[in-house]
Coordinates of C-alpha atoms and ligand atoms in Angstrom, one line a residue:
M1 CA 30.0 -155.7 -47.4
V2 CA 31.6 -156.8 -44.2
L3 CA 29.7 -159.7 -42.8
A4 CA 28.7 -159.8 -39.1
D5 CA 31.0 -161.9 -37.1
N6 CA 27.8 -163.4 -35.7
L7 CA 28.9 -166.6 -34.1
D8 CA 27.9 -165.3 -30.7
T9 CA 24.3 -165.2 -29.5
I10 CA 23.6 -162.0 -27.7
A11 CA 21.0 -161.0 -25.2
A12 CA 19.9 -157.8 -23.5
I13 CA 16.9 -156.1 -21.9
A14 CA 15.4 -154.0 -24.7
T15 CA 13.1 -151.9 -22.5
P16 CA 14.0 -149.3 -19.9
I17 CA 14.9 -150.7 -16.5
G18 CA 12.2 -150.1 -13.9
E19 CA 8.7 -151.1 -13.2
G20 CA 6.1 -151.2 -15.9
G21 CA 3.4 -153.2 -17.6
I22 CA 5.8 -155.4 -19.6
S23 CA 9.5 -155.6 -20.3
V24 CA 11.1 -157.2 -23.3
I25 CA 14.3 -159.3 -23.3
R26 CA 15.8 -159.8 -26.7
I27 CA 18.0 -162.6 -27.8
S28 CA 19.7 -162.8 -31.2
G29 CA 22.1 -165.1 -33.0
P30 CA 22.6 -168.7 -34.2
S31 CA 21.7 -170.2 -30.8
A32 CA 18.8 -167.9 -30.0
F33 CA 16.2 -170.6 -30.3
A34 CA 18.2 -173.3 -28.5
T35 CA 19.0 -170.9 -25.7
A36 CA 15.4 -169.8 -25.3
D37 CA 14.0 -173.3 -25.6
A38 CA 16.4 -174.4 -22.8
C39 CA 14.4 -172.3 -20.3
F40 CA 11.0 -171.7 -22.0
R41 CA 8.2 -174.0 -21.0
G42 CA 5.3 -173.7 -23.5
R43 CA 3.2 -175.8 -25.8
V44 CA 5.7 -175.7 -28.6
K45 CA 9.4 -175.6 -29.1
L46 CA 10.3 -172.1 -30.3
A47 CA 12.8 -173.6 -32.8
E48 CA 10.0 -175.4 -34.5
A49 CA 7.5 -172.5 -34.4
A50 CA 6.8 -170.5 -37.5
S51 CA 8.4 -167.1 -37.8
H52 CA 6.5 -164.1 -36.5
T53 CA 4.4 -166.1 -34.1
A54 CA 3.9 -165.5 -30.4
H55 CA 3.8 -168.2 -27.7
F56 CA 2.6 -168.2 -24.2
G57 CA 4.6 -170.0 -21.6
Y58 CA 6.9 -169.4 -18.7
I59 CA 10.6 -169.1 -18.1
A60 CA 12.3 -171.4 -15.6
D61 CA 15.8 -170.8 -14.2
A62 CA 18.6 -173.4 -14.1
T63 CA 17.1 -175.1 -11.0
G64 CA 13.8 -175.4 -12.7
Q65 CA 12.2 -172.6 -10.6
R66 CA 9.5 -170.7 -12.5
L67 CA 10.5 -167.0 -12.9
D68 CA 7.5 -165.5 -14.8
E69 CA 4.8 -166.1 -17.3
V70 CA 5.9 -164.7 -20.6
V71 CA 5.0 -164.4 -24.3
A72 CA 7.9 -165.4 -26.6
T73 CA 7.8 -164.0 -30.1
V74 CA 9.8 -165.8 -32.8
F75 CA 11.6 -164.2 -35.7
K76 CA 13.4 -166.5 -38.1
S77 CA 16.5 -165.4 -40.0
P78 CA 16.6 -163.4 -42.2
H79 CA 13.2 -161.9 -41.3
S80 CA 14.1 -160.2 -38.1
Y81 CA 15.5 -156.9 -36.8
T82 CA 19.1 -158.1 -36.8
G83 CA 18.7 -160.5 -39.7
E84 CA 19.5 -163.4 -37.4
D85 CA 17.3 -165.8 -35.4
V86 CA 15.6 -163.6 -32.7
V87 CA 13.4 -164.3 -29.8
E88 CA 11.7 -161.5 -27.9
V89 CA 10.5 -162.5 -24.5
S90 CA 7.8 -160.2 -23.0
C91 CA 7.6 -160.6 -19.3
H92 CA 6.0 -158.6 -16.5
G93 CA 7.8 -155.3 -16.2
G94 CA 9.7 -155.6 -13.0
A95 CA 13.4 -154.8 -12.6
Y96 CA 14.2 -158.0 -10.7
V97 CA 12.2 -160.5 -12.9
T98 CA 13.7 -158.9 -16.1
Q99 CA 17.2 -159.3 -14.8
A100 CA 16.5 -162.8 -13.6
I101 CA 15.4 -163.9 -17.1
L102 CA 18.4 -162.2 -18.7
S103 CA 20.7 -163.9 -16.3
T104 CA 19.1 -167.3 -17.2
F105 CA 19.8 -166.6 -20.9
L106 CA 23.4 -165.6 -20.1
S107 CA 23.9 -168.8 -17.9
L108 CA 22.8 -170.8 -21.0
G109 CA 25.6 -169.4 -23.1
A110 CA 24.3 -166.1 -24.5
R111 CA 26.6 -163.1 -24.2
L112 CA 25.4 -159.7 -22.9
A113 CA 25.0 -157.5 -26.0
E114 CA 27.2 -154.5 -26.3
P115 CA 25.7 -151.0 -26.7
G116 CA 23.9 -150.8 -30.0
E117 CA 24.9 -154.4 -31.0
F118 CA 21.5 -155.4 -32.2
T119 CA 21.4 -152.5 -34.6
K120 CA 25.0 -153.0 -35.5
R121 CA 24.2 -156.5 -36.5
A122 CA 21.2 -155.3 -38.5
F123 CA 23.6 -153.0 -40.4
L124 CA 26.3 -155.7 -40.9
N125 CA 23.7 -158.2 -42.1
G126 CA 22.3 -155.7 -44.6
K127 CA 19.0 -155.1 -42.9
M128 CA 19.6 -151.4 -42.9
D129 CA 22.3 -149.0 -44.0
L130 CA 24.3 -146.8 -41.7
S131 CA 22.3 -143.7 -41.9
Q132 CA 19.2 -145.8 -41.2
A133 CA 20.8 -147.3 -38.1
E134 CA 21.7 -143.8 -36.9
A135 CA 18.0 -142.8 -37.5
V136 CA 17.0 -145.5 -35.0
A137 CA 18.9 -143.6 -32.3
D138 CA 17.5 -140.3 -33.4
L139 CA 14.0 -141.6 -33.4
I140 CA 14.4 -142.9 -29.9
H141 CA 15.7 -139.6 -28.7
A142 CA 13.1 -137.5 -30.6
R143 CA 11.5 -134.9 -28.4
S144 CA 9.3 -133.1 -30.8
G145 CA 7.0 -133.9 -33.8
L146 CA 9.5 -132.4 -36.1
S147 CA 12.4 -134.5 -34.9
L148 CA 10.3 -137.6 -35.0
R149 CA 9.3 -136.9 -38.6
S150 CA 12.8 -136.3 -39.9
S151 CA 14.3 -139.4 -38.1
L152 CA 11.5 -141.6 -39.5
S153 CA 12.1 -140.3 -43.0
Q154 CA 15.8 -141.1 -42.6
L155 CA 14.9 -144.5 -41.1
Q156 CA 12.8 -145.2 -44.2
G157 CA 15.9 -144.6 -46.3
R158 CA 15.0 -141.2 -47.9
L159 CA 18.5 -139.7 -47.3
S160 CA 20.1 -142.9 -48.5
E161 CA 18.1 -142.8 -51.7
Q162 CA 19.4 -139.3 -52.5
I163 CA 23.0 -140.2 -51.6
N164 CA 22.8 -143.4 -53.6
A165 CA 21.5 -141.5 -56.6
V166 CA 24.3 -139.0 -56.5
R167 CA 26.8 -141.9 -56.1
E168 CA 25.3 -143.6 -59.2
K169 CA 25.7 -140.5 -61.2
L170 CA 29.3 -140.1 -60.0
I171 CA 30.1 -143.7 -60.9
G172 CA 28.7 -142.9 -64.4
T173 CA 31.0 -139.9 -64.7
I174 CA 34.0 -141.9 -63.6
G175 CA 33.0 -144.5 -66.2
L176 CA 33.0 -141.7 -68.8
L177 CA 36.5 -140.7 -67.9
E178 CA 37.7 -144.2 -68.0
L179 CA 36.2 -144.7 -71.4
E180 CA 38.0 -141.6 -72.5
L181 CA 41.2 -143.2 -71.3
D182 CA 40.6 -146.3 -73.4
F183 CA 39.7 -144.3 -76.5
A184 CA 41.9 -141.3 -76.0
E185 CA 43.5 -141.6 -79.4
D186 CA 40.3 -141.9 -81.3
G187 CA 39.1 -138.4 -80.7
Y188 CA 36.6 -139.2 -78.0
E189 CA 38.3 -137.0 -75.5
F190 CA 36.6 -133.7 -76.2
V191 CA 33.0 -134.9 -76.2
E192 CA 33.4 -137.0 -73.1
K193 CA 35.2 -134.2 -71.2
Q194 CA 32.3 -131.8 -72.0
K195 CA 29.8 -134.4 -70.7
A196 CA 31.9 -135.1 -67.6
M197 CA 32.0 -131.3 -66.9
S198 CA 28.3 -130.9 -67.1
D199 CA 27.7 -134.1 -65.0
L200 CA 30.0 -132.7 -62.3
D201 CA 28.0 -129.4 -62.3
E202 CA 24.8 -131.3 -61.8
I203 CA 26.3 -133.4 -59.0
I204 CA 27.7 -130.4 -57.2
G205 CA 24.3 -128.7 -57.6
R206 CA 22.6 -131.7 -55.9
I207 CA 25.2 -131.7 -53.2
N208 CA 24.8 -128.0 -52.5
K209 CA 21.0 -128.6 -52.1
L210 CA 21.7 -131.3 -49.5
L211 CA 24.2 -129.1 -47.7
D212 CA 21.6 -126.2 -47.6
T213 CA 19.2 -128.4 -45.7
Y214 CA 21.5 -128.9 -42.8
K215 CA 20.6 -125.7 -40.9
S216 CA 16.9 -126.6 -40.7
G217 CA 17.7 -130.3 -40.5
K218 CA 19.7 -129.6 -37.3
I219 CA 16.7 -127.7 -35.9
H220 CA 14.4 -130.6 -36.8
R221 CA 16.7 -133.0 -35.0
D222 CA 18.1 -131.1 -32.0
G223 CA 15.6 -128.2 -31.6
V224 CA 16.3 -124.5 -31.5
K225 CA 18.6 -123.2 -28.7
V226 CA 17.0 -120.0 -27.3
V227 CA 18.5 -117.4 -25.1
L228 CA 16.3 -114.9 -23.3
A229 CA 18.2 -111.7 -22.8
G230 CA 17.3 -108.4 -21.3
A231 CA 17.8 -106.1 -18.4
P232 CA 16.8 -107.4 -14.9
N233 CA 13.1 -107.1 -14.1
V234 CA 11.9 -106.7 -17.7
G235 CA 9.9 -109.9 -17.3
K236 CA 12.1 -112.7 -18.8
S237 CA 11.1 -115.3 -16.3
S238 CA 7.5 -114.3 -16.4
L239 CA 7.6 -114.5 -20.2
L240 CA 9.2 -117.9 -20.1
N241 CA 6.5 -119.2 -17.7
Q242 CA 3.8 -117.8 -20.0
L243 CA 5.4 -119.6 -23.0
L244 CA 5.8 -122.8 -21.1
N245 CA 2.2 -122.7 -20.0
E246 CA 0.7 -124.9 -22.7
N247 CA 3.8 -125.8 -24.6
R248 CA 6.0 -127.6 -22.1
A249 CA 7.8 -130.3 -24.1
I250 CA 7.9 -134.0 -23.1
V251 CA 11.3 -134.4 -21.6
T252 CA 12.9 -137.4 -20.1
D253 CA 16.4 -137.5 -18.9
I254 CA 18.3 -139.7 -21.2
P255 CA 20.8 -141.8 -19.2
G256 CA 24.4 -141.1 -20.3
T257 CA 23.7 -137.6 -21.4
T258 CA 24.7 -134.7 -19.1
R259 CA 23.3 -131.3 -19.4
D260 CA 25.6 -128.5 -18.1
V261 CA 22.9 -125.9 -18.2
I262 CA 19.4 -125.8 -16.9
E263 CA 17.1 -126.0 -19.8
E264 CA 13.4 -125.5 -20.2
N265 CA 11.9 -127.1 -23.3
L266 CA 8.8 -126.1 -25.1
T267 CA 7.3 -127.1 -28.5
I268 CA 5.6 -124.7 -30.9
N269 CA 4.2 -126.1 -34.1
G270 CA 6.1 -129.3 -33.5
I271 CA 9.4 -127.5 -33.2
L272 CA 11.4 -128.0 -30.0
F273 CA 12.6 -124.8 -28.4
R274 CA 15.3 -125.3 -25.8
V275 CA 15.6 -122.2 -23.6
I276 CA 19.1 -122.4 -22.3
D277 CA 19.4 -119.3 -20.2
T278 CA 17.6 -116.3 -18.9
A279 CA 20.5 -114.2 -17.6
G280 CA 19.9 -110.6 -16.9
L281 CA 21.9 -107.9 -18.8
R282 CA 22.9 -104.7 -17.2
K283 CA 26.1 -102.8 -17.2
T284 CA 27.3 -102.8 -13.7
A285 CA 30.4 -102.4 -11.5
D286 CA 29.4 -105.5 -9.6
V287 CA 31.9 -108.2 -10.6
V288 CA 29.4 -111.0 -10.2
E289 CA 26.8 -109.4 -12.4
Q290 CA 29.5 -108.5 -14.9
E291 CA 30.2 -112.1 -15.2
G292 CA 26.5 -112.7 -15.9
V293 CA 26.7 -110.3 -18.8
A294 CA 29.8 -112.0 -20.2
R295 CA 28.1 -115.3 -19.8
T296 CA 25.0 -114.1 -21.6
R297 CA 27.1 -112.9 -24.5
A298 CA 28.7 -116.4 -24.7
K299 CA 25.3 -118.0 -24.6
V300 CA 24.1 -115.8 -27.4
E301 CA 27.0 -116.9 -29.4
E302 CA 26.0 -120.6 -29.1
S303 CA 22.3 -120.0 -29.5
D304 CA 20.1 -120.3 -32.6
L305 CA 17.5 -117.7 -31.5
V306 CA 17.7 -114.7 -29.2
L307 CA 14.6 -113.4 -27.5
L308 CA 15.5 -109.9 -26.5
V309 CA 13.1 -108.7 -23.9
L310 CA 12.3 -105.0 -23.3
D311 CA 10.1 -103.3 -20.8
A312 CA 7.4 -101.1 -22.3
S313 CA 6.5 -99.5 -19.0
R314 CA 9.7 -97.5 -18.4
P315 CA 12.2 -95.7 -20.5
A316 CA 15.4 -97.6 -21.2
E317 CA 18.2 -96.5 -19.0
A318 CA 21.8 -96.1 -20.1
P319 CA 23.0 -99.1 -18.1
D320 CA 20.5 -101.3 -20.1
I321 CA 21.3 -99.9 -23.5
E322 CA 25.0 -100.5 -23.7
P323 CA 25.0 -104.3 -23.0
L324 CA 21.9 -104.7 -25.3
S325 CA 23.8 -103.1 -28.1
Q326 CA 26.7 -105.4 -27.5
V327 CA 24.3 -108.4 -27.7
A328 CA 22.8 -107.0 -30.8
K329 CA 26.3 -106.9 -32.3
V330 CA 26.9 -110.5 -31.5
I331 CA 23.5 -111.4 -33.0
K332 CA 24.3 -109.5 -36.3
E333 CA 27.8 -110.9 -36.5
G334 CA 26.7 -114.5 -35.8
M335 CA 23.6 -114.0 -38.1
K336 CA 21.5 -115.3 -35.2
A337 CA 17.7 -115.2 -35.5
C338 CA 16.3 -112.6 -33.1
V339 CA 12.9 -111.6 -31.9
V340 CA 12.3 -108.5 -29.8
A341 CA 9.6 -108.9 -27.3
V342 CA 8.4 -105.6 -25.8
N343 CA 6.8 -106.8 -22.6
K344 CA 4.4 -105.3 -20.0
V345 CA 2.2 -103.6 -22.7
D346 CA -0.7 -104.0 -20.2
L347 CA 1.0 -101.1 -18.3
N348 CA 1.7 -99.1 -21.5
P349 CA -0.4 -100.1 -24.5
T350 CA 1.5 -98.0 -27.0
I351 CA 5.0 -99.0 -27.7
N352 CA 7.2 -96.5 -26.1
G353 CA 8.6 -94.7 -29.2
K354 CA 11.4 -93.4 -27.2
L355 CA 12.3 -96.9 -26.0
L356 CA 13.0 -98.1 -29.5
Q357 CA 14.5 -94.8 -30.7
S358 CA 17.1 -95.1 -28.1
M359 CA 18.1 -98.4 -29.5
S360 CA 18.6 -98.0 -33.2
F361 CA 20.6 -101.2 -33.2
L362 CA 17.2 -103.1 -33.1
K363 CA 16.2 -101.8 -36.5
G364 CA 15.1 -104.5 -38.9
L365 CA 14.4 -107.0 -36.2
P366 CA 10.9 -108.4 -35.7
I367 CA 9.2 -106.7 -32.8
V368 CA 6.2 -108.2 -30.9
R369 CA 4.3 -106.5 -28.2
V370 CA 3.4 -108.8 -25.3
S371 CA 2.3 -109.0 -21.8
A372 CA 3.6 -111.9 -19.7
L373 CA 0.9 -110.9 -17.2
T374 CA -2.2 -111.0 -19.3
G375 CA -0.9 -113.3 -22.1
H376 CA -1.5 -110.6 -24.7
G377 CA 0.6 -111.1 -27.9
I378 CA 2.0 -114.5 -26.8
D379 CA 0.6 -116.4 -29.8
E380 CA 2.1 -113.8 -32.1
L381 CA 5.4 -114.1 -30.3
K382 CA 5.3 -117.9 -30.7
Q383 CA 4.6 -117.7 -34.5
T384 CA 7.4 -115.1 -34.9
M385 CA 9.8 -117.4 -33.1
V386 CA 8.9 -120.1 -35.5
S387 CA 9.1 -118.0 -38.6
S388 CA 12.4 -116.4 -37.5
T389 CA 14.1 -119.7 -37.1
L390 CA 12.7 -121.7 -40.0
G391 CA 12.4 -118.8 -42.5
G392 CA 8.9 -117.6 -43.3
G393 CA 7.4 -120.2 -41.0
K394 CA 7.4 -122.7 -43.7
Q395 CA 8.2 -126.2 -42.6
A396 CA 9.9 -128.6 -45.0
P397 CA 7.3 -130.8 -46.8
E398 CA 6.9 -134.4 -45.6
S399 CA 8.7 -135.7 -48.7
S400 CA 11.8 -133.4 -48.6
V401 CA 15.1 -134.9 -47.5
L402 CA 17.0 -133.1 -44.8
V403 CA 20.6 -133.6 -43.6
T404 CA 20.2 -133.6 -39.8
N405 CA 23.4 -135.3 -38.7
L406 CA 26.8 -133.6 -38.3
R407 CA 28.6 -136.7 -39.5
H408 CA 26.6 -136.8 -42.7
F409 CA 27.0 -133.0 -43.2
Q410 CA 30.8 -133.3 -42.9
A411 CA 31.0 -136.3 -45.3
I412 CA 28.9 -134.4 -47.9
K413 CA 31.2 -131.3 -47.5
R414 CA 34.3 -133.4 -48.0
A415 CA 32.7 -134.9 -51.1
K416 CA 32.0 -131.4 -52.4
E417 CA 35.6 -130.3 -51.8
A418 CA 36.9 -133.3 -53.8
L419 CA 34.4 -132.6 -56.6
L420 CA 35.5 -129.0 -56.9
L421 CA 39.1 -130.2 -57.1
A422 CA 38.1 -132.7 -59.8
K423 CA 36.3 -130.0 -61.7
E424 CA 39.3 -127.7 -61.6
S425 CA 41.7 -130.4 -62.8
L426 CA 39.3 -131.3 -65.6
G427 CA 39.1 -127.7 -66.6
R428 CA 42.9 -127.5 -66.7
G429 CA 43.0 -130.4 -69.0
E430 CA 44.6 -132.8 -66.5
S431 CA 44.7 -136.4 -67.4
S432 CA 41.5 -138.4 -66.7
E433 CA 43.3 -140.7 -64.2
F434 CA 44.2 -137.6 -62.1
V435 CA 40.6 -136.3 -62.2
A436 CA 39.3 -139.8 -61.3
V437 CA 41.3 -139.9 -58.1
D438 CA 39.3 -136.9 -56.7
L439 CA 36.0 -138.3 -58.0
R440 CA 36.7 -141.6 -56.2
S441 CA 37.5 -139.8 -53.0
A442 CA 34.1 -138.0 -53.3
L443 CA 32.5 -141.3 -53.9
D444 CA 34.0 -142.7 -50.8
S445 CA 33.0 -139.8 -48.6
L446 CA 29.4 -140.2 -49.7
G447 CA 29.7 -143.9 -49.2
E448 CA 30.5 -143.3 -45.5
I449 CA 27.1 -141.9 -45.0
T450 CA 25.3 -145.1 -45.9
G451 CA 28.1 -147.3 -44.8
V452 CA 29.1 -148.9 -48.1
V453 CA 32.5 -147.4 -47.2
T454 CA 33.2 -147.8 -43.5
T455 CA 35.8 -148.4 -40.9
E456 CA 35.7 -150.1 -37.6
E457 CA 36.3 -146.6 -36.1
I458 CA 33.3 -145.1 -37.7
L459 CA 31.1 -148.1 -36.6
N460 CA 32.4 -148.0 -33.0
S461 CA 31.9 -144.2 -32.7
I462 CA 28.3 -144.6 -33.9
F463 CA 27.2 -147.7 -32.0
S464 CA 28.9 -147.0 -28.8
K465 CA 26.5 -144.1 -28.3
F466 CA 23.5 -146.4 -28.3
C467 CA 22.2 -148.0 -25.1
I468 CA 22.5 -151.7 -24.4
G469 CA 19.5 -153.5 -25.8
K470 CA 19.2 -151.3 -28.9
Ligands
LIG501 P1 13.2 -110.9 -15.0 O1 14.1 -110.4 -14.0 O2 13.5 -110.3 -16.4 O3 13.2 -112.4 -15.1 O4 11.7 -110.4 -14.6 P2 10.6 -111.1 -13.9 O5 9.9 -112.1 -14.8 O6 11.1 -111.6 -12.6 O7 9.6 -109.9 -13.7 C1 9.9 -108.7 -12.9 C2 8.6 -108.1 -12.4 O8 7.8 -107.7 -13.5 C3 7.7 -109.1 -11.6 O9 7.2 -108.4 -10.5 C4 6.7 -109.5 -12.6 O10 5.5 -109.8 -12.0 C5 6.5 -108.2 -13.4 N1 6.0 -108.5 -14.8 C6 6.6 -109.4 -15.7 N2 5.9 -109.3 -16.9 C7 4.9 -108.4 -16.7 C8 3.9 -107.9 -17.5 O11 3.7 -108.3 -18.7 N3 3.0 -106.9 -17.0 C9 3.2 -106.5 -15.8 N4 2.3 -105.5 -15.4 N5 4.1 -106.9 -14.9 C10 5.0 -107.9 -15.4

């Protein structure tokens, strides 16, 4: 384990900048208490206070001027978020006062924390592993019940437990092969190779299970990207408004993230649906509209779910059908989830048989009859959207472990590739040393997830995405 180069004492505002009830300024490191005591005026010295106690007082600046009444909470190493001595000062939540208190800490020798540095120190000091540290960022960014649940499970170390269990098993297998090396001449070889082979099968099986969770794991974490597609005037915008009615998601702009498309967010059964586009689809000579069609196709390609909207009140016309069939092709090729919403059933209560007949490419897709005007069928549409994306509408049980993070997914995939190579070599009767090289490479890939194997590059790329104060 790399030890934190924790000679510096770091400070930062831990709450969002702005006006609010309270704000918290966090200070962590060997001089945390000395720095805080140099400006905190209360009944006790924080350095002498017991860990996990809160103390009322005020903060004074370098000239002795009182800045604010505060409550200082003391956490003594190693029983703190970072594992170091930590003081959290809760002051009134104003942008100026918060900054003034931070400046006072900095003038007393603390250094401004880098993005994610508190959490990085927590990792380096062994308070949490790397996948848990990443879960902190995911939890903070969670925008739906589902993403909250999966990031909390990762924060509590469920993914790490599974990864560690697979690594343990792998270490055992490497041990077997090494044993075989030592006793190669005594006839151990055959038995141990058989055992190593069945161990490898079991490990690959577990790895495959983890890899299989990524699709729904990604949906848990990032939500479902939805494209509403259909000819102009079929009611796409009306339908979106109807869906948003009771389901608008809590969205805050996260500083540092840019969104290149306008996105409407809604949650259904705790799942975040991110509607990324509602472009109209119609074959046309108009160059601008043609671009719209091409754009919709591109959007369909990057979506998780396509909501194809048809109009029950009028027969489909040729200019509508052709682009729809092209979109249907993209859906099938990309194995996208798709729900067909036949809208305006208030105008025509029976599905227009001709409408669907003229579009045989819709065969096999779930079809829901709705009216964006009256709200008819909207609940069924929502449930169909859920079941189409999460397969049968079943959500992963609380206890199940999901891979939600692309970095983890790629590391597990690399581990699998190395394991398959090892299996092949073992099958070919290659020497154990040779097989062990691939097994160790798999072990390292898995270790990157929890951070037992890590590089400065990996750490920087993870923690630089955090905000200052985390
Ligand atoms: P878009 O171009 O596909 O986004 O279609 P709009 O949402 O703008 O709707 C086109 C027209 O159809 C508007 O006049 C809507 O009021 C109307 N409309 C949309 N949905 C329904 C519906 O379910 N029933 C009826 N009767 N009219 C609808």
